[in-house]
């Protein structure tokens, strides 16, 4: 049940409403449906402007999510992946109790000289390219692009990646399990296409209409017995994903400056 704001409290009315809704979210009151503005106006006996300010703050805190054409709802809890292991985004989401699916934007064989060189291959080497929009509980989570040598990964062209992971299909269809690799993570500003596909909320204070949520940009090279066979670039909503580090193994973590400004 709501606790109506106290007008004698020095805290602004909208902040009191924000505080109370936060507590209700934490109690799980809105897991099924989140009420509309008019319902909240009646519940808290405040103006619609006050409710909107409270909701704006809750969205900025990452507690509420409202995409195009979708009603406001409680944002899914961020999923966590452990650094120092070759994790699968699909498995991390499933292990956290979320449903995960993908919209395949591209799956084909192509040549890409830049990526081929990063894999230690000739520039004309055919590569399997897969691009997916990853959804967490039907809300956009990440945009994922991966390239692998076609001589190894050609059977993946027949796979349906809607509800499965790349690594599971790579194992089942190609008999390949990656044995290691390395990954770099940094924060970036969303490009226009990423902002649209990931349905990032717009910062109302930004005249350019840029997103109010930063992205995590992951670059991964996956290896098979020391040979690079996977080049992956993933941008993930920073409000829905976290990396967890075991500080008992500091030798496995390297921090260094990244040259250049974020995209």
mmCIF file of C-alpha atoms in Angstrom:
data_model
loop_
_atom_site.group_PDB
_atom_site.id
_atom_site.type_symbol
_atom_site.label_atom_id
_atom_site.label_comp_id
_atom_site.label_asym_id
_atom_site.label_seq_id
_atom_site.Cartn_x
_atom_site.Cartn_y
_atom_site.Cartn_z
ATOM 1 C CA UNK A 1 0.000 0.000 0.000
ATOM 2 C CA UNK A 2 1.234 3.518 -0.734
ATOM 3 C CA UNK A 3 2.382 5.980 1.893
ATOM 4 C CA UNK A 4 1.151 9.415 0.915
ATOM 5 C CA UNK A 5 3.693 12.242 1.052
ATOM 6 C CA UNK A 6 3.834 14.485 4.104
ATOM 7 C CA UNK A 7 3.635 18.142 3.077
ATOM 8 C CA UNK A 8 5.457 19.122 6.291
ATOM 9 C CA UNK A 9 8.465 17.049 5.214
ATOM 10 C CA UNK A 10 11.258 19.210 3.736
ATOM 11 C CA UNK A 11 11.776 16.563 1.047
ATOM 12 C CA UNK A 12 9.974 17.562 -2.200
ATOM 13 C CA UNK A 13 6.695 15.778 -2.869
ATOM 14 C CA UNK A 14 8.022 14.073 -5.990
ATOM 15 C CA UNK A 15 11.028 12.724 -4.053
ATOM 16 C CA UNK A 16 8.739 11.332 -1.358
ATOM 17 C CA UNK A 17 6.643 9.611 -4.023
ATOM 18 C CA UNK A 18 9.824 8.296 -5.662
ATOM 19 C CA UNK A 19 11.034 6.928 -2.315
ATOM 20 C CA UNK A 20 7.751 5.181 -1.609
ATOM 21 C CA UNK A 21 7.448 3.663 -5.092
ATOM 22 C CA UNK A 22 11.050 2.433 -4.792
ATOM 23 C CA UNK A 23 10.151 0.638 -1.555
ATOM 24 C CA UNK A 24 7.083 -0.888 -3.195
ATOM 25 C CA UNK A 25 9.140 -2.076 -6.168
ATOM 26 C CA UNK A 26 11.592 -3.724 -3.769
ATOM 27 C CA UNK A 27 8.678 -5.487 -2.075
ATOM 28 C CA UNK A 28 7.562 -6.855 -5.434
ATOM 29 C CA UNK A 29 4.222 -5.016 -5.538
ATOM 30 C CA UNK A 30 4.510 -4.185 -9.241
ATOM 31 C CA UNK A 31 5.965 -7.419 -10.612
ATOM 32 C CA UNK A 32 2.834 -8.092 -12.696
ATOM 33 C CA UNK A 33 1.808 -4.606 -13.806
ATOM 34 C CA UNK A 34 2.853 -1.035 -13.056
ATOM 35 C CA UNK A 35 0.041 1.518 -12.565
ATOM 36 C CA UNK A 36 -0.528 4.450 -14.884
ATOM 37 C CA UNK A 37 0.040 8.088 -14.018
ATOM 38 C CA UNK A 38 -3.590 8.854 -13.197
ATOM 39 C CA UNK A 39 -3.807 5.903 -10.817
ATOM 40 C CA UNK A 40 -0.691 7.128 -9.005
ATOM 41 C CA UNK A 41 -2.066 10.665 -8.857
ATOM 42 C CA UNK A 42 -5.113 9.290 -7.034
ATOM 43 C CA UNK A 43 -3.100 6.983 -4.778
ATOM 44 C CA UNK A 44 -0.688 9.674 -3.614
ATOM 45 C CA UNK A 45 -3.091 12.646 -3.760
ATOM 46 C CA UNK A 46 -0.593 14.782 -5.694
ATOM 47 C CA UNK A 47 -0.521 16.510 -9.061
ATOM 48 C CA UNK A 48 0.263 14.756 -12.311
ATOM 49 C CA UNK A 49 3.411 16.883 -12.604
ATOM 50 C CA UNK A 50 4.621 15.513 -9.240
ATOM 51 C CA UNK A 51 4.006 11.939 -10.369
ATOM 52 C CA UNK A 52 5.827 12.527 -13.642
ATOM 53 C CA UNK A 53 8.866 13.925 -11.802
ATOM 54 C CA UNK A 54 8.912 10.858 -9.562
ATOM 55 C CA UNK A 55 8.659 8.504 -12.536
ATOM 56 C CA UNK A 56 11.405 10.385 -14.379
ATOM 57 C CA UNK A 57 13.706 9.909 -11.392
ATOM 58 C CA UNK A 58 12.812 6.213 -11.157
ATOM 59 C CA UNK A 59 13.624 5.725 -14.839
ATOM 60 C CA UNK A 60 16.931 7.543 -14.358
ATOM 61 C CA UNK A 61 17.718 5.168 -11.475
ATOM 62 C CA UNK A 62 17.040 2.205 -13.762
ATOM 63 C CA UNK A 63 14.070 0.969 -11.727
ATOM 64 C CA UNK A 64 11.441 1.581 -14.409
ATOM 65 C CA UNK A 65 11.485 0.822 -18.099
ATOM 66 C CA UNK A 66 9.262 2.287 -20.806
ATOM 67 C CA UNK A 67 10.001 1.499 -24.448
ATOM 68 C CA UNK A 68 8.220 2.641 -27.587
ATOM 69 C CA UNK A 69 4.704 1.293 -27.684
ATOM 70 C CA UNK A 70 5.096 -0.438 -24.307
ATOM 71 C CA UNK A 71 3.579 0.607 -20.988
ATOM 72 C CA UNK A 72 5.854 1.486 -18.092
ATOM 73 C CA UNK A 73 6.990 -1.545 -16.118
ATOM 74 C CA UNK A 74 9.522 -2.470 -13.469
ATOM 75 C CA UNK A 75 12.901 -2.891 -15.137
ATOM 76 C CA UNK A 76 14.397 -6.385 -14.987
ATOM 77 C CA UNK A 77 17.197 -6.785 -12.476
ATOM 78 C CA UNK A 78 20.635 -6.548 -14.119
ATOM 79 C CA UNK A 79 22.246 -9.851 -14.965
ATOM 80 C CA UNK A 80 25.787 -10.497 -13.758
ATOM 81 C CA UNK A 81 28.645 -12.274 -15.504
ATOM 82 C CA UNK A 82 31.875 -13.282 -13.792
ATOM 83 C CA UNK A 83 35.094 -11.847 -15.138
ATOM 84 C CA UNK A 84 37.926 -14.262 -15.779
ATOM 85 C CA UNK A 85 35.698 -16.938 -17.343
ATOM 86 C CA UNK A 86 34.471 -17.411 -20.905
ATOM 87 C CA UNK A 87 30.847 -16.648 -20.093
ATOM 88 C CA UNK A 88 27.830 -16.870 -22.384
ATOM 89 C CA UNK A 89 25.344 -14.002 -22.238
ATOM 90 C CA UNK A 90 22.568 -16.520 -22.943
ATOM 91 C CA UNK A 91 23.605 -18.741 -20.020
ATOM 92 C CA UNK A 92 24.101 -15.774 -17.678
ATOM 93 C CA UNK A 93 20.537 -14.621 -18.366
ATOM 94 C CA UNK A 94 19.033 -18.098 -18.015
ATOM 95 C CA UNK A 95 20.960 -18.794 -14.796
ATOM 96 C CA UNK A 96 19.583 -15.564 -13.308
ATOM 97 C CA UNK A 97 16.032 -16.767 -13.972
ATOM 98 C CA UNK A 98 15.319 -14.567 -16.999
ATOM 99 C CA UNK A 99 13.985 -15.635 -20.366
ATOM 100 C CA UNK A 100 16.282 -14.841 -23.257
ATOM 101 C CA UNK A 101 15.694 -14.750 -26.974
ATOM 102 C CA UNK A 102 17.315 -13.132 -29.982
ATOM 103 C CA UNK A 103 16.205 -11.378 -33.131
ATOM 104 C CA UNK A 104 18.671 -12.380 -35.860
ATOM 105 C CA UNK A 105 19.591 -9.321 -37.915
ATOM 106 C CA UNK A 106 22.234 -11.016 -40.078
ATOM 107 C CA UNK A 107 23.572 -14.529 -40.592
ATOM 108 C CA UNK A 108 25.746 -15.023 -43.652
ATOM 109 C CA UNK A 109 29.203 -15.763 -45.034
ATOM 110 C CA UNK A 110 31.305 -12.766 -46.057
ATOM 111 C CA UNK A 111 34.844 -11.489 -46.356
ATOM 112 C CA UNK A 112 36.038 -8.747 -44.030
ATOM 113 C CA UNK A 113 39.702 -7.872 -44.260
ATOM 114 C CA UNK A 114 39.841 -6.009 -40.947
ATOM 115 C CA UNK A 115 38.264 -8.817 -38.931
ATOM 116 C CA UNK A 116 40.258 -11.473 -40.768
ATOM 117 C CA UNK A 117 43.522 -9.773 -39.785
ATOM 118 C CA UNK A 118 42.396 -9.669 -36.171
ATOM 119 C CA UNK A 119 41.937 -13.438 -36.358
ATOM 120 C CA UNK A 120 45.356 -13.869 -37.943
ATOM 121 C CA UNK A 121 43.869 -14.818 -41.325
ATOM 122 C CA UNK A 122 44.270 -13.682 -44.903
ATOM 123 C CA UNK A 123 42.023 -10.724 -45.718
ATOM 124 C CA UNK A 124 40.012 -12.704 -48.286
ATOM 125 C CA UNK A 125 39.244 -15.573 -45.884
ATOM 126 C CA UNK A 126 35.466 -16.304 -45.795
ATOM 127 C CA UNK A 127 33.911 -15.591 -42.400
ATOM 128 C CA UNK A 128 30.589 -16.509 -40.854
ATOM 129 C CA UNK A 129 28.965 -13.326 -39.547
ATOM 130 C CA UNK A 130 26.125 -13.312 -37.025
ATOM 131 C CA UNK A 131 24.386 -10.186 -35.700
ATOM 132 C CA UNK A 132 21.654 -10.459 -33.081
ATOM 133 C CA UNK A 133 19.493 -8.165 -31.000
ATOM 134 C CA UNK A 134 19.436 -9.876 -27.613
ATOM 135 C CA UNK A 135 16.245 -9.587 -25.541
ATOM 136 C CA UNK A 136 15.962 -10.111 -21.792
ATOM 137 C CA UNK A 137 12.375 -10.883 -20.741
ATOM 138 C CA UNK A 138 11.350 -9.418 -24.129
ATOM 139 C CA UNK A 139 13.131 -6.103 -23.421
ATOM 140 C CA UNK A 140 16.239 -5.186 -25.471
ATOM 141 C CA UNK A 141 19.484 -5.991 -23.646
ATOM 142 C CA UNK A 142 22.332 -6.096 -26.166
ATOM 143 C CA UNK A 143 23.384 -5.859 -29.783
ATOM 144 C CA UNK A 144 25.835 -8.645 -30.532
ATOM 145 C CA UNK A 145 28.077 -9.112 -33.595
ATOM 146 C CA UNK A 146 30.392 -12.078 -34.070
ATOM 147 C CA UNK A 147 32.689 -13.367 -36.823
ATOM 148 C CA UNK A 148 34.250 -16.848 -37.127
ATOM 149 C CA UNK A 149 36.242 -18.577 -39.908
ATOM 150 C CA UNK A 150 33.834 -20.275 -42.315
ATOM 151 C CA UNK A 151 36.083 -23.344 -42.547
ATOM 152 C CA UNK A 152 35.152 -24.019 -38.912
ATOM 153 C CA UNK A 153 31.774 -22.365 -38.495
ATOM 154 C CA UNK A 154 29.964 -22.916 -41.828
ATOM 155 C CA UNK A 155 27.404 -25.316 -40.224
ATOM 156 C CA UNK A 156 26.182 -22.376 -38.106
ATOM 157 C CA UNK A 157 24.552 -20.907 -41.216
ATOM 158 C CA UNK A 158 21.778 -23.502 -40.765
ATOM 159 C CA UNK A 159 21.188 -22.758 -37.074
ATOM 160 C CA UNK A 160 18.212 -20.953 -35.557
ATOM 161 C CA UNK A 161 19.631 -18.546 -33.000
ATOM 162 C CA UNK A 162 16.288 -17.329 -31.691
ATOM 163 C CA UNK A 163 16.555 -19.219 -28.399
ATOM 164 C CA UNK A 164 20.017 -20.691 -28.212
ATOM 165 C CA UNK A 165 23.578 -19.576 -27.649
ATOM 166 C CA UNK A 166 26.397 -19.343 -30.144
ATOM 167 C CA UNK A 167 28.644 -21.529 -28.010
ATOM 168 C CA UNK A 168 26.011 -24.269 -27.708
ATOM 169 C CA UNK A 169 25.535 -24.343 -31.494
ATOM 170 C CA UNK A 170 29.287 -24.151 -32.113
ATOM 171 C CA UNK A 171 29.720 -27.236 -29.937
ATOM 172 C CA UNK A 172 26.749 -29.190 -31.321
ATOM 173 C CA UNK A 173 27.198 -28.402 -35.027
ATOM 174 C CA UNK A 174 30.943 -27.833 -35.374
ATOM 175 C CA UNK A 175 32.404 -29.867 -32.515
ATOM 176 C CA UNK A 176 34.249 -26.809 -31.223
ATOM 177 C CA UNK A 177 34.498 -25.578 -27.640
ATOM 178 C CA UNK A 178 36.526 -22.453 -27.038
ATOM 179 C CA UNK A 179 39.352 -22.918 -24.566
ATOM 180 C CA UNK A 180 40.150 -19.295 -23.717
ATOM 181 C CA UNK A 181 40.579 -15.794 -25.031
ATOM 182 C CA UNK A 182 40.524 -12.232 -23.803
ATOM 183 C CA UNK A 183 37.987 -9.452 -23.515
ATOM 184 C CA UNK A 184 38.048 -5.678 -23.117
ATOM 185 C CA UNK A 185 35.122 -3.748 -21.616
ATOM 186 C CA UNK A 186 34.600 0.013 -21.731
ATOM 187 C CA UNK A 187 31.750 2.491 -21.544
ATOM 188 C CA UNK A 188 30.579 4.176 -24.752
ATOM 189 C CA UNK A 189 27.903 6.580 -25.928
ATOM 190 C CA UNK A 190 25.194 4.962 -28.035
ATOM 191 C CA UNK A 191 25.115 5.529 -31.764
ATOM 192 C CA UNK A 192 21.770 6.343 -33.381
ATOM 193 C CA UNK A 193 21.099 2.772 -34.549
ATOM 194 C CA UNK A 194 22.052 1.302 -31.163
ATOM 195 C CA UNK A 195 19.864 3.818 -29.349
ATOM 196 C CA UNK A 196 16.913 2.873 -31.537
ATOM 197 C CA UNK A 197 17.345 -0.912 -31.422
ATOM 198 C CA UNK A 198 18.052 -1.040 -27.694
ATOM 199 C CA UNK A 199 15.177 1.373 -26.973
ATOM 200 C CA UNK A 200 17.354 3.560 -24.782
ATOM 201 C CA UNK A 201 15.516 6.301 -22.875
ATOM 202 C CA UNK A 202 16.259 9.816 -24.087
ATOM 203 C CA UNK A 203 17.829 12.311 -21.715
ATOM 204 C CA UNK A 204 15.177 15.091 -21.523
ATOM 205 C CA UNK A 205 17.891 17.626 -20.677
ATOM 206 C CA UNK A 206 19.895 16.855 -23.818
ATOM 207 C CA UNK A 207 18.832 19.031 -26.786
ATOM 208 C CA UNK A 208 20.415 16.500 -29.165
ATOM 209 C CA UNK A 209 18.124 13.746 -27.869
ATOM 210 C CA UNK A 210 20.948 11.449 -26.790
ATOM 211 C CA UNK A 211 20.335 8.453 -24.561
ATOM 212 C CA UNK A 212 20.393 8.787 -20.780
ATOM 213 C CA UNK A 213 21.787 5.254 -20.400
ATOM 214 C CA UNK A 214 25.402 4.427 -21.218
ATOM 215 C CA UNK A 215 26.405 1.250 -23.033
ATOM 216 C CA UNK A 216 29.060 -1.265 -22.124
ATOM 217 C CA UNK A 217 31.146 -2.129 -25.174
ATOM 218 C CA UNK A 218 32.699 -5.597 -25.093
ATOM 219 C CA UNK A 219 35.344 -6.775 -27.531
ATOM 220 C CA UNK A 220 36.226 -10.443 -27.258
ATOM 221 C CA UNK A 221 38.669 -12.725 -29.000
ATOM 222 C CA UNK A 222 37.770 -16.368 -28.359
ATOM 223 C CA UNK A 223 40.512 -18.948 -28.791
ATOM 224 C CA UNK A 224 40.767 -22.647 -29.477
ATOM 225 C CA UNK A 225 44.007 -23.975 -27.987
ATOM 226 C CA UNK A 226 45.682 -20.603 -28.423
ATOM 227 C CA UNK A 227 44.361 -19.954 -31.941
ATOM 228 C CA UNK A 228 41.889 -17.039 -32.259
ATOM 229 C CA UNK A 229 38.689 -18.181 -33.988
ATOM 230 C CA UNK A 230 36.063 -15.749 -32.669
ATOM 231 C CA UNK A 231 35.941 -11.962 -32.910
ATOM 232 C CA UNK A 232 32.977 -10.487 -31.059
ATOM 233 C CA UNK A 233 31.696 -6.960 -30.486
ATOM 234 C CA UNK A 234 28.764 -6.511 -28.120
ATOM 235 C CA UNK A 235 27.095 -3.374 -26.807
ATOM 236 C CA UNK A 236 24.989 -3.935 -23.693
ATOM 237 C CA UNK A 237 22.655 -1.616 -21.835
ATOM 238 C CA UNK A 238 24.640 -0.476 -18.816
ATOM 239 C CA UNK A 239 21.538 -0.507 -16.622
ATOM 240 C CA UNK A 240 20.884 -4.209 -17.275
ATOM 241 C CA UNK A 241 24.271 -5.866 -17.068
ATOM 242 C CA UNK A 242 27.139 -6.036 -14.564
ATOM 243 C CA UNK A 243 30.542 -7.705 -14.461
ATOM 244 C CA UNK A 244 31.583 -9.368 -11.210
ATOM 245 C CA UNK A 245 35.250 -9.617 -10.224
ATOM 246 C CA UNK A 246 36.791 -12.052 -7.737
ATOM 247 C CA UNK A 247 39.423 -9.934 -5.990
ATOM 248 C CA UNK A 248 41.070 -13.042 -4.567
ATOM 249 C CA UNK A 249 42.622 -13.517 -8.042
ATOM 250 C CA UNK A 250 43.966 -10.035 -8.896
ATOM 251 C CA UNK A 251 46.538 -11.461 -11.284
ATOM 252 C CA UNK A 252 43.713 -12.279 -13.713
ATOM 253 C CA UNK A 253 42.607 -8.650 -14.041
ATOM 254 C CA UNK A 254 44.373 -5.958 -16.051
ATOM 255 C CA UNK A 255 43.352 -2.301 -16.048
ATOM 256 C CA UNK A 256 44.768 0.095 -18.612
ATOM 257 C CA UNK A 257 43.769 3.340 -20.302
ATOM 258 C CA UNK A 258 41.868 3.098 -23.590
ATOM 259 C CA UNK A 259 43.145 5.455 -26.257
ATOM 260 C CA UNK A 260 40.790 7.891 -27.966
ATOM 261 C CA UNK A 261 37.427 9.243 -26.947
ATOM 262 C CA UNK A 262 34.346 6.963 -26.756
ATOM 263 C CA UNK A 263 33.065 6.774 -30.330
#
